[in-house]
Every structure is written in structure tokens, then in C-alpha cells.
Short mmCIF file of C-alpha atoms in Angstrom, two decimals:
data_model
loop_
_atom_site.label_atom_id
_atom_site.label_comp_id
_atom_site.label_asym_id
_atom_site.label_seq_id
_atom_site.Cartn_x
_atom_site.Cartn_y
_atom_site.Cartn_z
CA MET A 1 20.19 17.67 9.19
CA SER A 2 16.44 17.44 9.80
CA LYS A 3 14.94 14.66 11.92
CA ILE A 4 12.38 13.52 9.34
CA SER A 5 12.09 13.85 5.57
CA PHE A 6 8.52 13.95 4.28
CA ILE A 7 8.36 12.53 0.75
CA ILE A 8 5.30 13.71 -1.20
CA PRO A 9 4.87 12.43 -4.78
CA VAL A 10 2.73 14.83 -6.81
CA TYR A 11 0.93 14.33 -10.12
CA ASN A 12 -1.89 16.65 -11.21
CA THR A 13 -3.23 16.93 -7.66
CA ALA A 14 -3.63 20.70 -7.41
CA LYS A 15 -7.15 20.15 -6.07
CA TYR A 16 -5.83 18.42 -2.95
CA LEU A 17 -2.27 19.72 -2.52
CA ASP A 18 -3.04 22.70 -0.28
CA LYS A 19 -4.72 20.54 2.37
CA CYS A 20 -1.87 18.02 2.23
CA MET A 21 0.85 20.66 2.49
CA GLU A 22 -0.91 22.58 5.25
CA SER A 23 -0.97 19.43 7.36
CA VAL A 24 2.75 18.79 6.84
CA LEU A 25 4.01 22.36 7.10
CA ASN A 26 2.20 22.79 10.42
CA GLN A 27 3.71 19.77 12.11
CA THR A 28 4.42 20.35 15.80
CA LEU A 29 7.88 18.95 15.09
CA SER A 30 9.29 21.74 12.96
CA ASP A 31 12.69 20.13 12.33
CA ILE A 32 11.65 18.43 9.10
CA GLU A 33 12.35 18.63 5.41
CA ILE A 34 9.65 18.28 2.79
CA ILE A 35 10.46 16.90 -0.65
CA LEU A 36 7.81 17.46 -3.28
CA VAL A 37 8.38 15.21 -6.30
CA ASP A 38 6.46 16.54 -9.29
CA ASP A 39 6.15 13.48 -11.51
CA GLY A 40 5.69 15.34 -14.78
CA SER A 41 2.35 16.97 -13.95
CA THR A 42 0.48 18.15 -17.05
CA ASP A 43 -2.31 20.28 -15.55
CA GLY A 44 -0.33 23.51 -15.77
CA VAL A 45 -1.04 24.28 -12.12
CA THR A 46 0.54 21.67 -9.87
CA PRO A 47 4.23 22.37 -10.78
CA LYS A 48 3.86 26.08 -9.96
CA MET A 49 2.12 25.28 -6.68
CA CYS A 50 5.10 23.15 -5.70
CA ASP A 51 7.55 25.92 -6.57
CA ASP A 52 5.49 28.47 -4.65
CA TYR A 53 5.67 26.34 -1.52
CA ALA A 54 9.45 26.09 -1.86
CA ALA A 55 9.72 29.87 -2.27
CA LYS A 56 7.73 30.45 0.94
CA ASP A 57 9.36 27.86 3.20
CA SER A 58 13.04 26.88 3.18
CA ARG A 59 12.17 23.39 4.44
CA VAL A 60 10.50 22.58 1.11
CA ASN A 61 12.52 21.20 -1.79
CA VAL A 62 11.00 20.47 -5.20
CA ILE A 63 12.07 17.91 -7.75
CA HIS A 64 10.55 18.15 -11.23
CA LYS A 65 10.96 14.93 -13.22
CA GLU A 66 9.57 13.22 -16.28
CA ASN A 67 6.49 11.13 -15.60
CA GLY A 68 7.48 7.66 -14.45
CA GLY A 69 4.68 6.63 -12.11
CA LEU A 70 4.15 6.75 -8.36
CA MET A 71 6.92 4.32 -7.47
CA SER A 72 9.53 6.18 -9.50
CA ALA A 73 8.47 9.44 -7.82
CA TRP A 74 8.84 8.31 -4.22
CA ILE A 75 12.08 6.50 -5.05
CA CYS A 76 13.44 9.76 -6.46
CA GLY A 77 12.42 11.63 -3.32
CA SER A 78 13.88 8.96 -1.05
CA LYS A 79 17.29 9.20 -2.70
CA ALA A 80 17.27 12.99 -2.29
CA ALA A 81 16.29 12.90 1.40
CA THR A 82 18.87 13.98 4.00
CA SER A 83 17.15 12.83 7.22
CA ASP A 84 17.61 9.49 8.97
CA TYR A 85 13.86 8.81 8.83
CA LEU A 86 11.45 8.95 5.91
CA CYS A 87 7.71 9.59 6.08
CA TYR A 88 5.58 9.24 2.95
CA VAL A 89 2.39 11.17 2.31
CA ASP A 90 0.48 10.97 -0.96
CA SER A 91 -0.53 14.42 -2.19
CA ASP A 92 -4.28 13.75 -2.11
CA ASP A 93 -4.08 12.65 1.54
CA TRP A 94 -3.27 14.57 4.72
CA VAL A 95 -1.92 13.93 8.23
CA ASP A 96 -2.54 15.21 11.74
CA THR A 97 -0.12 17.93 12.79
CA GLU A 98 1.27 15.91 15.73
CA MET A 99 2.18 12.89 13.58
CA ALA A 100 5.90 13.59 13.17
CA GLU A 101 6.51 14.49 16.80
CA SER A 102 4.53 11.53 18.13
CA LEU A 103 6.19 8.94 15.90
CA TYR A 104 9.70 10.37 16.27
CA ALA A 105 9.35 10.11 20.07
CA LEU A 106 9.04 6.33 19.61
CA THR A 107 12.30 5.91 17.70
CA ASP A 108 15.42 4.41 19.25
CA SER A 109 18.77 5.89 18.20
CA SER A 110 20.36 2.45 18.60
CA PHE A 111 18.21 1.26 15.67
CA ALA A 112 18.22 4.45 13.60
CA THR A 113 19.29 2.58 10.47
CA SER A 114 16.91 -0.35 10.75
CA GLU A 115 13.54 0.45 12.32
CA ILE A 116 9.95 1.13 11.36
CA ILE A 117 7.39 3.01 13.44
CA ALA A 118 3.89 2.13 12.21
CA SER A 119 0.75 4.06 13.08
CA ASN A 120 -2.89 3.66 12.03
CA TYR A 121 -5.07 5.58 9.58
CA ILE A 122 -8.53 6.83 8.73
CA VAL A 123 -10.22 6.20 5.39
CA GLU A 124 -11.94 9.40 4.26
CA LYS A 125 -14.70 9.08 1.65
CA ASN A 126 -17.06 12.00 1.13
CA ASN A 127 -18.54 12.52 4.60
CA GLU A 128 -17.78 9.02 5.82
CA ARG A 129 -14.79 8.12 8.02
CA ARG A 130 -13.57 4.63 8.86
CA LYS A 131 -10.71 3.84 11.23
CA GLU A 132 -8.26 1.14 10.18
CA THR A 133 -5.94 -0.40 12.76
CA GLN A 134 -2.81 -2.51 12.43
CA ALA A 135 -3.74 -6.15 13.10
CA LEU A 136 -0.55 -6.76 15.08
CA LYS A 137 -1.14 -5.64 18.64
CA PRO A 138 0.62 -2.45 19.81
CA GLY A 139 4.13 -2.95 21.11
CA VAL A 140 7.79 -3.18 20.20
CA TYR A 141 9.00 -6.13 18.15
CA TYR A 142 12.62 -7.13 17.65
CA ARG A 143 14.20 -9.47 15.14
CA GLU A 144 13.35 -12.70 16.94
CA ASP A 145 9.68 -11.71 16.95
CA LEU A 146 9.86 -10.42 13.39
CA ASP A 147 11.26 -13.70 12.06
CA LYS A 148 7.98 -15.33 13.08
CA ILE A 149 5.84 -12.43 11.87
CA CYS A 150 7.51 -12.47 8.46
CA THR A 151 6.28 -16.02 7.82
CA GLY A 152 2.76 -14.58 7.58
CA LEU A 153 3.12 -11.03 6.28
CA LEU A 154 1.18 -12.03 3.16
CA GLY A 155 -1.38 -14.67 2.31
CA ALA A 156 -4.24 -13.76 4.64
CA GLU A 157 -7.36 -11.61 4.39
CA VAL A 158 -5.95 -9.25 7.01
CA ARG A 159 -2.22 -8.63 7.09
CA PRO A 160 -0.53 -8.27 10.49
CA VAL A 161 1.10 -5.02 9.36
CA THR A 162 -0.40 -2.64 6.82
CA MET A 163 1.89 -2.88 3.82
CA SER A 164 1.51 0.76 2.80
CA ARG A 165 4.70 2.84 2.81
CA CYS A 166 2.60 5.68 4.26
CA MET A 167 1.54 6.19 7.91
CA LYS A 168 5.02 5.11 9.02
CA LEU A 169 8.49 6.33 9.86
CA ILE A 170 11.04 4.18 8.04
CA SER A 171 14.80 4.34 8.52
CA LYS A 172 16.25 5.82 5.36
CA GLU A 173 19.15 3.38 5.27
CA LEU A 174 16.78 0.42 5.66
CA LEU A 175 14.70 1.63 2.74
CA LEU A 176 17.58 2.58 0.44
CA ASN A 177 19.19 -0.82 0.98
CA ASN A 178 16.03 -2.48 -0.35
CA LEU A 179 15.33 -0.31 -3.38
CA LYS A 180 17.04 -2.98 -5.49
CA TYR A 181 13.90 -5.10 -5.17
CA CYS A 182 11.56 -2.45 -6.58
CA ASN A 183 10.08 -3.14 -9.99
CA THR A 184 8.52 0.01 -11.50
CA ASP A 185 6.43 -2.13 -13.88
CA ILE A 186 4.24 -3.09 -10.91
CA SER A 187 1.06 -0.99 -10.91
CA MET A 188 -0.88 -2.51 -8.00
CA SER A 189 0.62 -3.63 -4.66
CA GLU A 190 3.63 -1.44 -5.45
CA ASP A 191 3.95 -0.45 -1.79
CA VAL A 192 4.31 -4.11 -0.84
CA ASN A 193 7.32 -4.18 -3.16
CA ILE A 194 9.30 -2.01 -0.73
CA THR A 195 7.56 -2.58 2.61
CA LEU A 196 7.96 -6.36 2.37
CA PRO A 197 11.78 -6.42 2.14
CA CYS A 198 12.07 -3.63 4.71
CA LEU A 199 10.04 -5.63 7.24
CA CYS A 200 12.19 -8.69 6.51
CA ASP A 201 15.35 -6.70 7.38
CA CYS A 202 13.89 -4.50 10.10
CA GLN A 203 15.54 -4.93 13.51
CA ARG A 204 12.92 -2.99 15.48
CA LEU A 205 9.25 -2.53 14.65
CA VAL A 206 6.95 -0.36 16.75
CA ILE A 207 3.19 -0.75 16.40
CA THR A 208 1.58 2.30 17.96
CA LYS A 209 -1.59 2.30 20.02
CA ASP A 210 -4.44 4.37 18.56
CA SER A 211 -2.47 7.05 16.64
CA TYR A 212 -4.85 7.52 13.71
CA PHE A 213 -2.66 10.24 12.23
CA TYR A 214 -2.94 9.49 8.53
CA HIS A 215 -6.02 10.39 6.49
CA TYR A 216 -6.38 8.34 3.32
CA ARG A 217 -8.68 10.01 0.81
CA LEU A 218 -10.65 7.41 -1.14
CA VAL A 219 -11.42 9.03 -4.47
CA GLY A 220 -14.09 7.84 -6.90
CA GLU A 221 -11.67 6.70 -9.59
CA SER A 222 -9.85 4.41 -7.17
CA ILE A 223 -8.69 1.13 -8.71
CA VAL A 224 -10.82 -0.82 -6.23
CA HIS A 225 -13.97 0.40 -7.94
CA SER A 226 -12.89 0.40 -11.60
CA TYR A 227 -11.98 -2.23 -14.18
CA ASN A 228 -8.31 -2.86 -14.96
CA PRO A 229 -7.68 -5.22 -17.90
CA LYS A 230 -4.03 -5.65 -16.88
CA LEU A 231 -4.67 -6.75 -13.32
CA LEU A 232 -3.98 -10.47 -13.86
CA SER A 233 -0.64 -9.83 -15.55
CA ASN A 234 0.23 -7.46 -12.70
CA LEU A 235 -0.60 -10.21 -10.17
CA GLU A 236 1.70 -12.61 -11.98
CA LEU A 237 4.48 -10.01 -11.89
CA THR A 238 4.02 -9.27 -8.18
CA ASP A 239 3.89 -13.00 -7.41
CA LYS A 240 7.25 -13.52 -9.09
CA THR A 241 8.78 -10.40 -7.50
CA PHE A 242 7.57 -11.03 -3.96
CA ARG A 243 8.55 -14.71 -4.07
CA GLU A 244 12.08 -13.67 -5.00
CA ILE A 245 12.16 -11.20 -2.11
CA LEU A 246 10.99 -13.70 0.52
CA ASN A 247 13.34 -16.40 -0.74
CA ASP A 248 16.26 -13.98 -0.92
CA LYS A 249 15.53 -12.94 2.67
CA LYS A 250 15.40 -16.66 3.62
CA VAL A 251 11.92 -16.40 5.15
CA ASP A 252 10.66 -19.80 6.29
CA GLY A 253 7.82 -21.13 4.13
CA ALA A 254 8.22 -18.37 1.57
CA ASP A 255 6.64 -20.24 -1.34
CA ALA A 256 3.71 -21.50 0.74
CA GLN A 257 3.10 -17.93 1.93
CA MET A 258 3.09 -16.67 -1.65
CA ASP A 259 0.77 -19.47 -2.78
CA ARG A 260 -1.76 -18.25 -0.21
CA GLU A 261 -1.20 -14.65 -1.25
CA PHE A 262 -1.84 -15.59 -4.87
CA ILE A 263 -5.23 -17.06 -3.94
CA ILE A 264 -6.16 -14.02 -1.83
CA MET A 265 -5.27 -11.76 -4.75
CA LEU A 266 -7.32 -13.93 -7.10
CA LEU A 267 -10.35 -12.68 -5.16
CA VAL A 268 -9.39 -9.19 -6.31
CA ILE A 269 -8.95 -10.48 -9.87
CA LEU A 270 -12.44 -11.95 -9.78
CA LYS A 271 -13.98 -8.70 -8.47
CA ASN A 272 -12.16 -6.87 -11.25
CA GLU A 273 -13.65 -9.16 -13.91
CA LEU A 274 -17.12 -8.86 -12.40
CA ARG A 275 -16.83 -5.07 -12.77
CA CYS A 276 -15.88 -5.28 -16.45
CA PRO A 277 -18.47 -3.37 -18.56
CA GLU A 278 -18.38 -6.03 -21.28
CA LYS A 279 -21.13 -8.67 -21.28
CA ASP A 280 -19.18 -11.94 -21.60
CA THR A 281 -18.42 -12.11 -17.87
CA ALA A 282 -18.91 -15.86 -17.42
CA ALA A 283 -16.66 -16.70 -20.38
CA ARG A 284 -13.87 -14.43 -19.14
CA VAL A 285 -14.09 -15.76 -15.59
CA LYS A 286 -13.97 -19.36 -16.83
CA LYS A 287 -10.99 -18.58 -19.05
CA ILE A 288 -9.03 -17.29 -16.07
CA PHE A 289 -10.04 -19.71 -13.34
CA LEU A 290 -10.02 -22.85 -15.43
CA ARG A 291 -6.56 -22.07 -16.77
CA PRO A 292 -4.56 -25.17 -15.74
CA ASP A 293 -1.88 -23.43 -13.66
CA ILE A 294 -4.40 -21.22 -11.83
CA ARG A 295 -6.80 -24.13 -11.35
CA LYS A 296 -4.01 -26.18 -9.80
CA LYS A 297 -3.17 -23.41 -7.31
CA VAL A 298 -6.81 -22.89 -6.38
CA THR A 299 -7.42 -26.60 -5.71
CA SER A 300 -4.12 -27.31 -3.95
CA THR A 301 -3.76 -24.22 -1.74
CA LYS A 302 -5.81 -23.83 1.42
CA VAL A 303 -6.62 -20.34 2.61
CA ASP A 304 -8.80 -19.19 5.50
CA VAL A 305 -11.56 -16.91 4.31
CA THR A 306 -13.92 -15.45 6.91
CA SER A 307 -15.75 -12.42 5.51
CA LYS A 308 -19.05 -13.09 3.76
CA ALA A 309 -17.99 -11.25 0.61
CA ASN A 310 -14.72 -13.16 0.30
CA LYS A 311 -16.45 -16.48 1.00
CA LEU A 312 -18.71 -15.80 -1.97
CA LEU A 313 -15.78 -14.82 -4.20
CA TYR A 314 -13.76 -17.82 -3.05
CA TYR A 315 -16.64 -20.16 -3.86
CA CYS A 316 -16.91 -18.57 -7.29
CA ILE A 317 -13.24 -19.04 -8.19
CA LYS A 318 -13.54 -22.69 -7.15
CA HIS A 319 -16.80 -23.12 -9.09
CA PRO A 320 -16.62 -20.69 -12.04
CA ASN A 321 -19.80 -21.85 -13.76
CA PRO A 322 -22.27 -19.38 -15.35
CA ALA A 323 -24.88 -19.62 -12.59
CA VAL A 324 -22.41 -18.93 -9.76
CA VAL A 325 -20.75 -16.14 -11.74
CA ALA A 326 -24.13 -14.50 -12.44
CA VAL A 327 -25.15 -14.51 -8.76
CA THR A 328 -21.76 -13.23 -7.62
CA LYS A 329 -21.77 -10.45 -10.22
CA ALA A 330 -25.25 -9.33 -9.17
CA ILE A 331 -24.22 -9.08 -5.50
CA ILE A 332 -20.95 -7.24 -6.25
CA THR A 333 -22.75 -4.81 -8.58
CA ALA A 334 -25.36 -4.07 -5.92
CA TYR A 335 -22.62 -3.52 -3.35
CA ASP A 336 -20.74 -1.10 -5.64
CA ARG A 337 -23.89 0.93 -6.24
CA LYS A 338 -24.51 1.15 -2.51
CA THR A 339 -20.96 2.18 -1.57
CA ASN A 340 -20.59 4.66 -4.44
#
């Protein structure tokens, strides 16, 4: 049995797959298995690339499945894994070759079924690179510490632990035991859907120092810079799902935490509406933020907002009048043009 199973969901990413696979195949820890999950690719190239990798290296296994979305792909790969630890890499990203060896050295066999080793990552966009670090300070955290941490996993501008399933080693048993919470209808924050319950059950969490092993490729069509008309309904679904998780795990203050998270995510909803190409921005923003249930949450839930951009967005959701919306839209549009 290999020490680590790399799970790599693949969908029409032939352009990036070679760089991703090169980084995983050349890990300094060679005792790994690599599971490529082809999620019904339609480009006529990606499936064959996966099979070619399997033919060249016995550590590579390929699963071809009907298209079901990213979550369904990594779930499929997780169930097929044979190692005690899982490591997820998206096929348009890549990792440093020492990642597996460095993170595996931090595991503890006494917690092999219930631990998470979390490293940091680098955002790669064109020729720009930005380091992102876990907010929780480096160290080892056990259940007593985690009980306190779990009361604030969500609901703040900066989360104490990055909720991505990537850039981590996760005990396979810990993850499989929490797959029951995953809702494949979720299209944004889907990683939170599994990382949240895993952190609530985790008995040992290691936050590494430095360790910027994971390279996250920010592509132009990323959801953060495009309009998604279904984003509000997705937020309502994640709110319901994550509340159920926190309450089922008996996390103190679960509903208050999710109320704060809902407000933080409303900032994303507002940015999404401001990016809509249609012209009736003020009317759409008013329709959302003056809706009685949303209005009640906005006025009754206190959140701490510190960044200038979020302060502006927060003011706008509290005062969604045409003048404020117009100013906010102009600033967000200018920012998008600058960063793109």
C-alpha cells in the first residue's frame, strides 16, 4: 500500500495536465499512487493523455466516468484510493516535488485515521505570484484546541484554516466518514462542504510553517471574475448544508457562526451582481438586499469587516440605494479592469 494517494480530477484540461502530472510524478517521495479521474472530458485529448500516463507509470490509475462535476470526481477518486492519506491536486494546478515527503514527515501514526496536515500555497496568475498563508499560526493542534477553533471556522473575512481540500494531507478514513455531508448540487464553496466536517472531527491538525508547496493557477474564466446568475440560490443551499453540519457536530454557536458567514458571502453576492452585464444593476441589488429575510439578517448580524473593498461592499448591502450602488459598481469595475 502506498503512503499517499494523489487524487486529480480532470475535465478538458489537456493544456495544463502535463505540468500538473510532471510535478506529481517527480515527487521525492516515490511511494505514492496517483488517481486520475476523467470526469467525462469532451475535448478528445484529455482522456487519452490520462491513459498514456497510466501506461507509462504503474503508480497511475485512471477512472473514466460520466460528467458529474468537480465534487463527484474527487469523491470517486477518494473511494478508489488505497493509501491512508489523501492529497488533492486540481489538474490545472501543480505542486513542488518535495510536497509529499515534507507533509508525510509531519504525520503521526497514532492519528493516521483522523488528522490533517495543512500547508500554504501560491496564487499564480500570468507572471504574477502571491503567497497565501494559513491564518492559524504554525503548530500542532489537538481536539481541545480544535473545539475552540471550530467555533470560528466560518463567518470572518479571513478563515483560520484555508477551507480548500487541496494543499493538505487528509486521513482517508476521516474524509470517507464525512462524505455523507457532501451535496453535489453545490457549485461554489464545494470544498467547504467536506473540509468543514473533517475539521470538526479531526483529532490532530498540523499547520506547517512556510511550506508554499501548492501552486494555484488563477485562470481568466474564474468564477471570481465572471457573473453567475445562480450564486444566490447556491448561497442559500450552502447555508442550509453547513448549518446542518455544524449543528450535527455540536459546534458551540453554530447558528451564530453561520449567520456571520451568510453576511460575508453576501459581499460575494453583491460583487457578482455588480459584474452582471445587464443594465438594471440598482433594481437587482435592491431586490436582493431589501428582501425581508435577507434584510433582517443584514441588520441583526454584526460582522467585523476590515478591508477597504469589503467595507464598501458592506455599506452597500446595508444601504442598497441607486447612488451607493452606482459608486460601488464603478469602483469594482475599475478594479476588475486593473486586475485583469
